[in-house]
Coordinates of C-alpha atoms in Angstrom, one line a residue:
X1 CA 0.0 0.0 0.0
X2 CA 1.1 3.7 -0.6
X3 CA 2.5 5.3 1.6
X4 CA 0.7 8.7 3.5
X5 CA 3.4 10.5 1.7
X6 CA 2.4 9.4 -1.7
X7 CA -0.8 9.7 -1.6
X8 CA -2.4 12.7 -3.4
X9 CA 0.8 14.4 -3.1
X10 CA 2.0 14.0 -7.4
X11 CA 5.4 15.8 -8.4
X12 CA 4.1 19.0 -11.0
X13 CA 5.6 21.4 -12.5
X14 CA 5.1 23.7 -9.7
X15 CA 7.0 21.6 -7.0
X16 CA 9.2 20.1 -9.1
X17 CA 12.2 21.6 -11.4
X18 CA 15.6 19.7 -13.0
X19 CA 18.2 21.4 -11.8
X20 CA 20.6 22.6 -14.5
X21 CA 22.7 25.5 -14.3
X22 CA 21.1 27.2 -17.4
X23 CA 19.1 28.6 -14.6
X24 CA 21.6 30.8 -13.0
X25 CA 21.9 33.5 -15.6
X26 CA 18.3 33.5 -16.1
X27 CA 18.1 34.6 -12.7
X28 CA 21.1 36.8 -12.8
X29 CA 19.9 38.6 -15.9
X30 CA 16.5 39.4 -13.7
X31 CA 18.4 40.4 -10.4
X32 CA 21.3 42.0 -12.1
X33 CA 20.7 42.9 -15.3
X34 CA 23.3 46.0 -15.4
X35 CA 25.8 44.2 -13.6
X36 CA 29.3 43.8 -15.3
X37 CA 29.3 40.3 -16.6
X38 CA 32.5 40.1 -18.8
X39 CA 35.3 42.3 -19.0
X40 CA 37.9 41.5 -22.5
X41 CA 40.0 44.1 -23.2
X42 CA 37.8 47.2 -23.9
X43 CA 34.6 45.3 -23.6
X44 CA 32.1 45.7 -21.5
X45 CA 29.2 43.3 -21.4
X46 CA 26.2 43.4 -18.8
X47 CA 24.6 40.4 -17.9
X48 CA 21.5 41.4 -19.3
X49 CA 23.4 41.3 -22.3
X50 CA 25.4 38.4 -22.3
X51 CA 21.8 36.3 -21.5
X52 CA 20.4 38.1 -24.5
X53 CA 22.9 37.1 -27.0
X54 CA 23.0 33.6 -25.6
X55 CA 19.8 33.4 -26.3
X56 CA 20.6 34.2 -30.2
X57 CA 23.3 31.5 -30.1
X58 CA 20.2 28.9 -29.3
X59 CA 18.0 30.6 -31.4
X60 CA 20.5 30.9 -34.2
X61 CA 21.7 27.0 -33.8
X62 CA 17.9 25.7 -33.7
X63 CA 17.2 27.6 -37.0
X64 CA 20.2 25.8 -38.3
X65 CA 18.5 22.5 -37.7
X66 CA 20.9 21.6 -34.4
X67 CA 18.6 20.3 -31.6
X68 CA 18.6 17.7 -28.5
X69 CA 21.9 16.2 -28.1
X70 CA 23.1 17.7 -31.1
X71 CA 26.9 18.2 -30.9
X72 CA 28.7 21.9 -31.1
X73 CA 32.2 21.6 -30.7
X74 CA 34.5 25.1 -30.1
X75 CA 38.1 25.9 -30.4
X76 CA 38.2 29.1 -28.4
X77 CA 40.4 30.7 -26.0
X78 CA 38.8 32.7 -22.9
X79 CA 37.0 34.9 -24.4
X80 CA 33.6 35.9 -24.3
X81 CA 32.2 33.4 -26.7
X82 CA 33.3 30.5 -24.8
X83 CA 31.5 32.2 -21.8
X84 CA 28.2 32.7 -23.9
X85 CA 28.5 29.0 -25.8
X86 CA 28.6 27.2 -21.8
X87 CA 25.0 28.8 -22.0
X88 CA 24.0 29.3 -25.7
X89 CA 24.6 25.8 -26.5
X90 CA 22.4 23.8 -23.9
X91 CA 19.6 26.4 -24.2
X92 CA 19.5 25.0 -28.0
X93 CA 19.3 21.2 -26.3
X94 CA 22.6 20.7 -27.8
X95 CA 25.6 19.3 -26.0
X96 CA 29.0 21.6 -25.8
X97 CA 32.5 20.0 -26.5
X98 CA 35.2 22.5 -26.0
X99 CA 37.9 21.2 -27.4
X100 CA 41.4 21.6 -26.3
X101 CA 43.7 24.2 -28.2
X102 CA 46.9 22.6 -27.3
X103 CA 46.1 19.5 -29.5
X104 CA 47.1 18.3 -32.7
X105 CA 44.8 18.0 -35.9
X106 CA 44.9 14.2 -36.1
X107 CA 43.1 14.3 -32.6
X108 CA 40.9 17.4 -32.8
X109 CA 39.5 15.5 -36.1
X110 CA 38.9 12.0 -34.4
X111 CA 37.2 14.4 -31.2
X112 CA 35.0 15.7 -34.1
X113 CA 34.2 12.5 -36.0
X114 CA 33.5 10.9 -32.2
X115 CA 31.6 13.1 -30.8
X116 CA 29.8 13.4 -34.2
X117 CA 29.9 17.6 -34.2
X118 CA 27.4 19.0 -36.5
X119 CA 29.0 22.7 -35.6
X120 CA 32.4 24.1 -34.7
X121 CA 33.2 27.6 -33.7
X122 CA 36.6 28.4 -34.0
X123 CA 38.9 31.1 -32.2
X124 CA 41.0 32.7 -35.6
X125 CA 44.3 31.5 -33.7
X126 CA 43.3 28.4 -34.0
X127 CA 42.1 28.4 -37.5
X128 CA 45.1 26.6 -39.6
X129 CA 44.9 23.8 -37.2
X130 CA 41.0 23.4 -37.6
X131 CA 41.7 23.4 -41.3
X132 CA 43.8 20.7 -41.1
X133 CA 41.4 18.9 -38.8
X134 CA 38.6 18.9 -41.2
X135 CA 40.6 17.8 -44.3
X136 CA 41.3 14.4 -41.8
X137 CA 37.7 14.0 -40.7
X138 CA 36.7 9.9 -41.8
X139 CA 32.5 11.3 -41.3
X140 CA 31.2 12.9 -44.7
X141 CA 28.3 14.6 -42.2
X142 CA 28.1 18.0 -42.4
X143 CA 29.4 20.3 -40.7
X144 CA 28.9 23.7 -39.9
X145 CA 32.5 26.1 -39.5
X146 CA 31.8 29.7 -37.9
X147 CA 34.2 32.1 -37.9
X148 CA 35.2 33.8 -34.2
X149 CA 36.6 37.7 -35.0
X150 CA 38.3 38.9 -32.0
X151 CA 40.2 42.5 -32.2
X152 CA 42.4 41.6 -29.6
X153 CA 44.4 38.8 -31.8
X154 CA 47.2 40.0 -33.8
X155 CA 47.9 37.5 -35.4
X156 CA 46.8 36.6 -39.3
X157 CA 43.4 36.1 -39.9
X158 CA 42.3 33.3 -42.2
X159 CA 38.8 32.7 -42.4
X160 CA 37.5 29.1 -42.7
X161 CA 33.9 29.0 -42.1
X162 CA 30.5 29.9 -43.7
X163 CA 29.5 32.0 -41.4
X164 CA 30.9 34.8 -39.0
X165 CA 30.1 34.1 -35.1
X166 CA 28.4 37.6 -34.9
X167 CA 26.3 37.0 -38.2
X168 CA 25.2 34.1 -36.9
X169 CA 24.0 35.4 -33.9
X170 CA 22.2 38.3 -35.3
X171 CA 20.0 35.5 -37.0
X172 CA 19.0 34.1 -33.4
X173 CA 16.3 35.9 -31.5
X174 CA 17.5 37.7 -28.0
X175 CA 13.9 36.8 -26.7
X176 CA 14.2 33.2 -27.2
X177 CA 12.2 31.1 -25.2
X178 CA 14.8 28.0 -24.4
X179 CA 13.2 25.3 -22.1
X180 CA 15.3 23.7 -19.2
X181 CA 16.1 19.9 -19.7
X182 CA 12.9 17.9 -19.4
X183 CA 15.5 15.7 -17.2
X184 CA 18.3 16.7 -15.5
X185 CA 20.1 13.8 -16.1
X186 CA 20.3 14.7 -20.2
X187 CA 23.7 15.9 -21.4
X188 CA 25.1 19.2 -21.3
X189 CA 28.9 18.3 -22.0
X190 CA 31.3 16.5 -24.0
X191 CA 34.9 16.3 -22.4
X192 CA 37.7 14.5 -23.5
X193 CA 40.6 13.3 -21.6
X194 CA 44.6 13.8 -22.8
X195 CA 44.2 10.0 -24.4
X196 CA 48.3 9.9 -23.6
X197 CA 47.8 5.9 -24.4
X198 CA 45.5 5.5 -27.5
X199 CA 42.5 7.5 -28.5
X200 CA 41.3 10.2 -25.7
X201 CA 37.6 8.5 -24.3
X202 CA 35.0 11.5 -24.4
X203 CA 33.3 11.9 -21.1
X204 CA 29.6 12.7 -20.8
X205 CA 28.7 15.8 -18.2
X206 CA 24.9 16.2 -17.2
X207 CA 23.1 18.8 -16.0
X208 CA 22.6 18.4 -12.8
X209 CA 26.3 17.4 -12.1
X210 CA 26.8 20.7 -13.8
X211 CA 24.8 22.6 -11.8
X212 CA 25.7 21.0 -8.4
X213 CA 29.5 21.4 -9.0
X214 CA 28.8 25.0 -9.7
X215 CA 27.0 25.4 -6.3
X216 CA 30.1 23.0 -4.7
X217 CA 32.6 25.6 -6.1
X218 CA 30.8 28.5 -4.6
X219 CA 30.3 26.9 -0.9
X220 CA 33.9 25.3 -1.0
X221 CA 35.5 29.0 -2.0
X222 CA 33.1 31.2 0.5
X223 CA 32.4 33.0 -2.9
X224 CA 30.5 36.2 -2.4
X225 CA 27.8 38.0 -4.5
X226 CA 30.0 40.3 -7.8
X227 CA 33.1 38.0 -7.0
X228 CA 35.5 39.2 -10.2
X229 CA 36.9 36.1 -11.6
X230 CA 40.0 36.2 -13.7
X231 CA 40.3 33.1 -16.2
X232 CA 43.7 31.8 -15.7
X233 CA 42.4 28.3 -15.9
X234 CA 41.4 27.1 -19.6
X235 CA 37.5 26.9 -20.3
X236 CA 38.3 23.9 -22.3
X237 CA 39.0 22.0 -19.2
X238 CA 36.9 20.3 -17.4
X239 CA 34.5 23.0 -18.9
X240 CA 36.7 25.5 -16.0
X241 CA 35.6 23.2 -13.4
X242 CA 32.2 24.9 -13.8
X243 CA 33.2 27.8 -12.9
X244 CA 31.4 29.4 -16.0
X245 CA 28.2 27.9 -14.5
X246 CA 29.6 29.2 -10.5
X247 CA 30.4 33.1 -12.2
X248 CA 26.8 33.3 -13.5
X249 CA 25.0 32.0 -10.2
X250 CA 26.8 35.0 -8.1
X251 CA 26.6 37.2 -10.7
X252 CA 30.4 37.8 -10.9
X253 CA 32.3 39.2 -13.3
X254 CA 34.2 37.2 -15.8
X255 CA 37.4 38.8 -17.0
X256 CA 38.8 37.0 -19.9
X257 CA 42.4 36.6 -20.9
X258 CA 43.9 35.1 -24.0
X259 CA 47.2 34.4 -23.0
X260 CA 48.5 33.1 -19.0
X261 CA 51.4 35.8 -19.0
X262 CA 52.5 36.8 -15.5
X263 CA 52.4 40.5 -16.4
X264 CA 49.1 40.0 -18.2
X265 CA 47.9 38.2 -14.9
X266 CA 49.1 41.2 -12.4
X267 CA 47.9 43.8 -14.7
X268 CA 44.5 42.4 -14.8
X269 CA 44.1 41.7 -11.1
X270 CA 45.4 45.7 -10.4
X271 CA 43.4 46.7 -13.3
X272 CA 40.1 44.6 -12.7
X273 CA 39.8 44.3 -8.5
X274 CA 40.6 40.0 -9.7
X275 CA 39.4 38.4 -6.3
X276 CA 38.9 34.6 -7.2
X277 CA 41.4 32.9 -9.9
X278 CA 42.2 28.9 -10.7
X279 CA 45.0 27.6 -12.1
X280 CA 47.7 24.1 -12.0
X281 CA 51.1 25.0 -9.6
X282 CA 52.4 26.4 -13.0
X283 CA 50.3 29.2 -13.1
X284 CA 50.7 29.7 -9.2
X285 CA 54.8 29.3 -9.7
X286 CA 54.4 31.7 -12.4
X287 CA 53.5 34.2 -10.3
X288 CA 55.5 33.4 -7.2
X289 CA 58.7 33.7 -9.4
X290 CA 58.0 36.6 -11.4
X291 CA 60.2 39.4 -10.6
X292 CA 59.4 42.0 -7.5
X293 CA 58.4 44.8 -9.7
X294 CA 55.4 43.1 -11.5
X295 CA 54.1 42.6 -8.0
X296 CA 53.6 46.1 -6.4
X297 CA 49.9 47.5 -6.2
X298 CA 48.8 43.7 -5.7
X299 CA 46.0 44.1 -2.9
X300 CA 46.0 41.5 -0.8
X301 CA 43.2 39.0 -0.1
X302 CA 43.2 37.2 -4.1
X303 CA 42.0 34.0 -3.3
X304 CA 43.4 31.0 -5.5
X305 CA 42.4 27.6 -6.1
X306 CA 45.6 25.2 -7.0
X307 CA 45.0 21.5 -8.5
X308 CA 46.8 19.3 -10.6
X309 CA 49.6 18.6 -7.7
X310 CA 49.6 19.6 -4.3
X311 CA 51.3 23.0 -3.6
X312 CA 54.9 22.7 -2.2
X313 CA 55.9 24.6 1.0
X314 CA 57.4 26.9 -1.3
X315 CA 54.4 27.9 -3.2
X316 CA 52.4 27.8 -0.3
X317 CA 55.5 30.6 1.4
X318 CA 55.5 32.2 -2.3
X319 CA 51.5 32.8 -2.4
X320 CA 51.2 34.1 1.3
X321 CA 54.0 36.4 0.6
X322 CA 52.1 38.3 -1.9
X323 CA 49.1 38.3 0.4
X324 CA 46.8 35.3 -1.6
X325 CA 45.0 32.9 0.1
X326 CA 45.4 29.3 -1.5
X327 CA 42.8 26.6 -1.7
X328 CA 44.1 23.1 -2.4
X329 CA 41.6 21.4 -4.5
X330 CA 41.6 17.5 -6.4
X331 CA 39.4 15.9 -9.1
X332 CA 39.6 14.5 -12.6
X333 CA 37.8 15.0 -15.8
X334 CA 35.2 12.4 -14.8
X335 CA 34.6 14.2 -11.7
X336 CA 33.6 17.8 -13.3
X337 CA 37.1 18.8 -12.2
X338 CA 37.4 19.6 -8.8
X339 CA 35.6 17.2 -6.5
X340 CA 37.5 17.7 -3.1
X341 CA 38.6 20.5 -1.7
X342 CA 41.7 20.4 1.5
X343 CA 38.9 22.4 3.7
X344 CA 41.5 24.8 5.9
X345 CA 41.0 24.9 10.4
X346 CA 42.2 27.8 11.7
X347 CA 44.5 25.9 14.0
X348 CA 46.5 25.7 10.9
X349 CA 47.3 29.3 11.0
X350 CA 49.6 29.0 13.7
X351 CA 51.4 26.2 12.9
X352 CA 54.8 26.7 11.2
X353 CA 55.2 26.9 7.1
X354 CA 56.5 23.1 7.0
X355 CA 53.5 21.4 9.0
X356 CA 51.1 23.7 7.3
X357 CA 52.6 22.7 3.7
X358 CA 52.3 19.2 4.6
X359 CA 48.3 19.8 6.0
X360 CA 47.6 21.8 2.5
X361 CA 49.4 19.1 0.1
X362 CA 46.8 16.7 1.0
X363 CA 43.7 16.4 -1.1
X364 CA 41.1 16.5 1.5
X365 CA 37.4 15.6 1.6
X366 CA 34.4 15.7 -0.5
X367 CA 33.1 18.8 -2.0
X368 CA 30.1 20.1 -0.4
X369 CA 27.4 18.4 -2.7
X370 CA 29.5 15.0 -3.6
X371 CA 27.8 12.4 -2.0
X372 CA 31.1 10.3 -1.1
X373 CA 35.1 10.0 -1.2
X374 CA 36.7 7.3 0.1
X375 CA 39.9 5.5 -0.1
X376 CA 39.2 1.6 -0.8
X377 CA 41.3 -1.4 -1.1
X378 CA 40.3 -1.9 -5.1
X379 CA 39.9 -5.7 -4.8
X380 CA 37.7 -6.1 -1.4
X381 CA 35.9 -2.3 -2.1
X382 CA 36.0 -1.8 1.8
X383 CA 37.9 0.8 3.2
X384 CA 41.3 1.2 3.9
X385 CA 42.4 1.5 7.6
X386 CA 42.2 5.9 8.4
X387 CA 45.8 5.6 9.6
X388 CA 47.9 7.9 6.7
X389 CA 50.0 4.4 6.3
X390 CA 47.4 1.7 4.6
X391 CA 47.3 2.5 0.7
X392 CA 44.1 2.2 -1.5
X393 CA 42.6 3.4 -4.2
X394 CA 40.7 7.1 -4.1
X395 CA 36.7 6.7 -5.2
X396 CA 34.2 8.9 -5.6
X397 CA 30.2 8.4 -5.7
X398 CA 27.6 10.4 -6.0
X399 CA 26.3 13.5 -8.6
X400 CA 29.5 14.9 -9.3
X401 CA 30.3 12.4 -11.4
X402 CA 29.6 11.6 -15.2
X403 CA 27.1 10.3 -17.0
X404 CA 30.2 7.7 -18.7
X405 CA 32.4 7.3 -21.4
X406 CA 30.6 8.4 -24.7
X407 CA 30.9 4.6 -27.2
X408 CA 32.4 3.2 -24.3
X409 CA 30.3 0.6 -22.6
X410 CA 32.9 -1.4 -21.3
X411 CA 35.7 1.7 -20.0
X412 CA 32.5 2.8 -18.7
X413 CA 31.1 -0.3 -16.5
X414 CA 35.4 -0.8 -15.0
X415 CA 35.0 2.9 -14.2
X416 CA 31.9 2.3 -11.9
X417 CA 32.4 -1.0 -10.8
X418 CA 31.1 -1.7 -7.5
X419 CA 29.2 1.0 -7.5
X420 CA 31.7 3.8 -7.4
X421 CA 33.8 5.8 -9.7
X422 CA 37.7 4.8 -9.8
X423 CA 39.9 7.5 -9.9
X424 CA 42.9 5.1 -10.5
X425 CA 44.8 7.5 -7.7
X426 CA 46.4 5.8 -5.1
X427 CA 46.5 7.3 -1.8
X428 CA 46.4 7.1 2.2
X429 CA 43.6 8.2 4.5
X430 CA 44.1 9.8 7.6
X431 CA 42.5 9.7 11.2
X432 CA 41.0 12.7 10.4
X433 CA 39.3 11.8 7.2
X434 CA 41.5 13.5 4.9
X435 CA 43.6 11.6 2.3
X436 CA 46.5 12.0 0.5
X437 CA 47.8 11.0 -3.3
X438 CA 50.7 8.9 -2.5
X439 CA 50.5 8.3 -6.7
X440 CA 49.0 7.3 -9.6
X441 CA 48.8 3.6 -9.8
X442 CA 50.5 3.7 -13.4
X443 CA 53.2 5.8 -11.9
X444 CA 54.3 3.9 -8.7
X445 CA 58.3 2.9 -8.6
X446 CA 58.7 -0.5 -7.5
X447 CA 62.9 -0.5 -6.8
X448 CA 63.8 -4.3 -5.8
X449 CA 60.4 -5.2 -4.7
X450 CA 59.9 -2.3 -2.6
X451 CA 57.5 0.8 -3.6
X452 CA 58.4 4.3 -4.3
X453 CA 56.1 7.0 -4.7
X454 CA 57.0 9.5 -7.3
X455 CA 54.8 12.3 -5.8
X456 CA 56.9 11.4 -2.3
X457 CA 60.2 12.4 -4.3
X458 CA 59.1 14.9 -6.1
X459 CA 57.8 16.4 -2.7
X460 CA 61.4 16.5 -1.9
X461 CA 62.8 17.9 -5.0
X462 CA 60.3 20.7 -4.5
X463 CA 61.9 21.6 -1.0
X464 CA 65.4 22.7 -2.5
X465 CA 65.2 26.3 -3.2
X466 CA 66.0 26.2 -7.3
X467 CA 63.9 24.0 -8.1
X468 CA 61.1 25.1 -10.1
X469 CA 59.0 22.6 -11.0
X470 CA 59.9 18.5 -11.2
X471 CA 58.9 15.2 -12.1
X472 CA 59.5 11.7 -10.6
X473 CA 59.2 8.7 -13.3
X474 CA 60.7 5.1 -13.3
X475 CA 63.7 3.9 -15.1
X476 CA 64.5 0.6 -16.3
X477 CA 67.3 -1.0 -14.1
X478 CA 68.7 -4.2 -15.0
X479 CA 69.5 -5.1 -11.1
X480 CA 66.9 -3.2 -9.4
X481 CA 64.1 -3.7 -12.3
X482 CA 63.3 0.4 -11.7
X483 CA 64.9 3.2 -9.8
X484 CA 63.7 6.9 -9.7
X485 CA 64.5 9.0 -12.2
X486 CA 64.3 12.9 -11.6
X487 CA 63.6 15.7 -14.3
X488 CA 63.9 18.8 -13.0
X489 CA 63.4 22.7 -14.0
X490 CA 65.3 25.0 -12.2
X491 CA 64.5 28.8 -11.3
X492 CA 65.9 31.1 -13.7
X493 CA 69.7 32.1 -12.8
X494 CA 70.1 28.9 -10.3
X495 CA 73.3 26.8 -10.7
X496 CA 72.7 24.1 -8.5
X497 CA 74.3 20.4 -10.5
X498 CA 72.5 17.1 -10.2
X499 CA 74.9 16.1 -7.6
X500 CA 73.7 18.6 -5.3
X501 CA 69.9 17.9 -5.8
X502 CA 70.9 14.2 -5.2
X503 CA 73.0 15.2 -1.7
X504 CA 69.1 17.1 -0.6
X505 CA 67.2 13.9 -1.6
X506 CA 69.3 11.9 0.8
X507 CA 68.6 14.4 3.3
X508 CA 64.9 13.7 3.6
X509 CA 64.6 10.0 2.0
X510 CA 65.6 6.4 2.1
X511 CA 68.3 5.4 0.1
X512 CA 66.7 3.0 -2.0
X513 CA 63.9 6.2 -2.6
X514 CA 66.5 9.0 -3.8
X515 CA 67.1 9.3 -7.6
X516 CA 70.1 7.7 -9.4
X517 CA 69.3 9.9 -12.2
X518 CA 68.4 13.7 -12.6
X519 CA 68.1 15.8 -15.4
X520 CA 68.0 19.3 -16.2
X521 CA 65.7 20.8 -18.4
X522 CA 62.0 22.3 -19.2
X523 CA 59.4 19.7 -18.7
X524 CA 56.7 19.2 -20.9
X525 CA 53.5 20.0 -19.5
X526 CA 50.1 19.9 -21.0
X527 CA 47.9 22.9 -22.1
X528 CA 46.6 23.1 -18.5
X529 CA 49.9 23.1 -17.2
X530 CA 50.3 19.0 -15.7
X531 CA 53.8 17.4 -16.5
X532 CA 53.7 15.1 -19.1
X533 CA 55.0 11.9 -17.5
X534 CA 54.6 9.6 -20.6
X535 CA 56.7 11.7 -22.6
X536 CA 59.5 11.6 -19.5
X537 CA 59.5 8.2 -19.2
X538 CA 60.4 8.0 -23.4
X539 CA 63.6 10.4 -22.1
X540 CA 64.6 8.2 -18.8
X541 CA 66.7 5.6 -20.9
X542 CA 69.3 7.9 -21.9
X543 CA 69.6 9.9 -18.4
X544 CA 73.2 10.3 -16.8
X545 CA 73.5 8.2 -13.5
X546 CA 74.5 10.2 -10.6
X547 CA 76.7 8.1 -7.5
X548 CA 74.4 8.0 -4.8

């Protein structure tokens, strides 16, 4: 029999809504209509506006026949069309795949032919690679090119498309009467992942992840109403950990920037009041290192969000040093981006820079609205022993997590098997509930049957003071099977030798942990600024062995 609670009590359209974050700038354009939305060089663009011509980007892509799950892919820097397509495109039904701008044209043509894009918008900087892109595509579907015109490239212009972006709009309708997702589990988002083994696997977003992650972002950060939001961290990723969706709900301001440039970055923050940025620890290091002149006028109080690695003791001195408070975040693409945040106790403040480091370098707990993180022993699924020793294997569950891998049945059932999503990150949990990456499960050393963490090294490496950034990878060993392998960057103007990083390893690790092998050098990173470990472990062969 029902129960009391079901009785004559149906779910309607007036007690019942999807959640989607499509929904925030609806309500931002009627609260705040004059507010300053987006700042990009000399424009300025209210959110009345910037609602207005997303609805024209719906309109405009409906009239062109694109529709419910439709794909629109962009190639676009952070400017204000990627701003208006996180809205435009969903208010057309349509699912957004920003593409990555960093990648090659064999990729960004499978990405197409995958995710079966019926439009791309492309940025003109990024036009010669498009072109190339679509002369590779294996699908004869249409496709629809427009053409992005931005005054604030310099480069050489090249139209490829049939259409400009601003003539396309003024075919949509500002008044366009977009519907929210008749179910909030429908898609909103096409992401793909580096694919550094194989093809990248496209993961699905949906809106209510969307939307909740946005919410998560603003509870985890303390965000206030108008925060001014500088975007350091690409759009393309991870969609900005939602931050596009998180801007509009507190009707911020988004200031856009086509290059990361430490001057560019400074300027903008004097310039602009900045309060809230995001960024990997190259972008932080970036800063921290620049010299002492680009810094003056900073006000103090910027808060930042690091992810990507956890912040070194010297990042963490660097940032409170120019008066920014940083925020120690983890996730994955799967994950929306950010899914756990290293929530701060004041008892921390008094604690000295080396205890509060090693506090800040752990990944934490769950975001606000993430149902569940745990650390599990992958083979049993029950959790590891909360005593910072007892490794396992970091999962998530709950609705910041993605709908699956798009063609993917089976990466998508090992993803969620048993019921949660595996991040593949190894890691320790701690008494307190907070855990710890201890590494990648790929990128574990195992030296004459004993385990090495790479992130535990690398930890190290980041203590000596010209070290700039560094990376941990195994090396084939004929008597040891692997032994550690250090690449490291050094600050500009330092002399240190591989001899002397080797003598500060010993000074903090077991012998059998410190590196046999270091070399010097810029390390590759990705577009959002994460080493490239696959491409380190193609170089490790021929490094020079160093006594230890």
């Amino acid at each position: 029999m029902p129960s009391i609670y079901d009785q004559d009590l149906p779910r309607n359209e007036a007690n019942f809504a999807p959640i989607s974050p499509l929904s925030f700038i609806e309500r931002t354009a009627e609260v705040y209509p004059d507010r300053l939305a987006i700042v990009h060089g000399p424009l300025r663009q209210t959110w009345g506006e910037t609602h207005a011509r997303a609805r024209r980007l719906a309109s405009a892509l409906q009239r062109a026949g694109i529709g419910k799950n439709d794909t629109v892919a962009v190639m676009l820097p952070n400017t204000p069309p990627m701003v208006e397509a996180h809205f435009g495109v969903p208010m057309a039904g349509a699912v957004l795949n920003a593409l990555n701008t960093r990648l090659d044209a064999e990729t960004i043509a499978f990405m197409l032919d995958h995710g079966e894009a019926k439009v791309v918008i492309v940025d003109p900087e990024f036009a010669p690679t498009m072109q190339k892109a679509l002369a590779l595509r294996q699908s004869t579907a249409p496709l629809l090119v427009i053409d992005v015109q931005d005054a604030l490239f310099t480069g050489e212009a090249t139209p490829i498309g049939s259409a400009t972006y601003e003539a396309f709009l003024a075919g949509g309708d500002p008044a366009f009467a977009w519907q929210l997702p008749a179910d909030e589990w429908d898609a909103i988002c096409l992401n793909y992942t580096s694919g550094t083994t194989g093809n990248p696997k496209g993961v699905v977003y949906h809106h209510r992840g969307a939307a909740i992650n946005a919410i998560s972002n603003v509870l985890e950060w303390d965000m206030p109403k108008h925060a001014v939001y500088l975007w350091t961290l690409p759009m393309f990723h991870c969609n900005g950990w939602c931050f596009p969706w998180t801007v509009a709900a507190r009707a911020g301001v988004n200031v856009c920037l086509r290059r990361v440039e430490a001057q560019a970055i400074f300027d903008a923050i004097r310039n602009h009041g900045v309060t809230h940025y995001c960024g990997a620890p190259i972008v932080h290091g970036l800063l921290v290192n620049a010299p002492a002149a680009m810094k003056e006028g900073i006000p103090a109080g910027v808060k930042a969000m690091v992810a990507g690695a956890a912040p070194p003791a010297s990042m963490i001195e660097g940032m409170e040093a120019m008066g920014f408070d940083l925020t120690h975040v983890y996730g994955l693409t799967e994950v929306y981006g950010p899914a756990t945040v290293c929530a701060k106790h004041e008892a921390w403040d008094a604690l000295d820079i080396g205890e509060r480091a090693r506090l800040n370098a752990r990944q934490g707990v769950r975001y606000h609205l993430q149902r569940d993180v745990r650390v599990l022993n992958p083979e049993t699924m029950l959790p590891v022993p909360q005593d910072g020793e007892t490794m396992g294997e970091i999962m998530f569950k709950g609705n910041i997590a993605m709908k699956g891998y798009l063609k993917n049945p089976g990466a998508t059932a090992e993803a969620f098997a048993g019921g949660w999503f595996h991040s593949g990150d190894l890691a320790v949990q701690y008494p307190d509930g907070y855990f710890k990456i201890k590494d990648r499960s790929k990128d574990i050393i195992i030296s004459g049957g004993e385990n090495i963490s790479s992130i535990e090294v690398e930890d190290v490496l980041y203590r000596h003071p010209d070290v700039l950034a560094a990376a941990v990878v195994a090396r084939p060993d004929p008597k040891w099977g692997e032994t550690p392998c250090a690449f490291v960057e050094l600050k500009l103007g330092a002399q240190t030798t591989p001899e002397a990083i080797v003598a500060h390893c010993k000074k903090h690790l077991a012998g059998f942990k410190v590196p046999r092998f270091v070399v010097f050098g810029e390390l590759p990173k990705t577009s959002t600024g994460k080493i490239q470990k696959f491409e380190l472990r193609k170089q490790a062969g021929s490094a020079r062995a160093i006594d230890v």
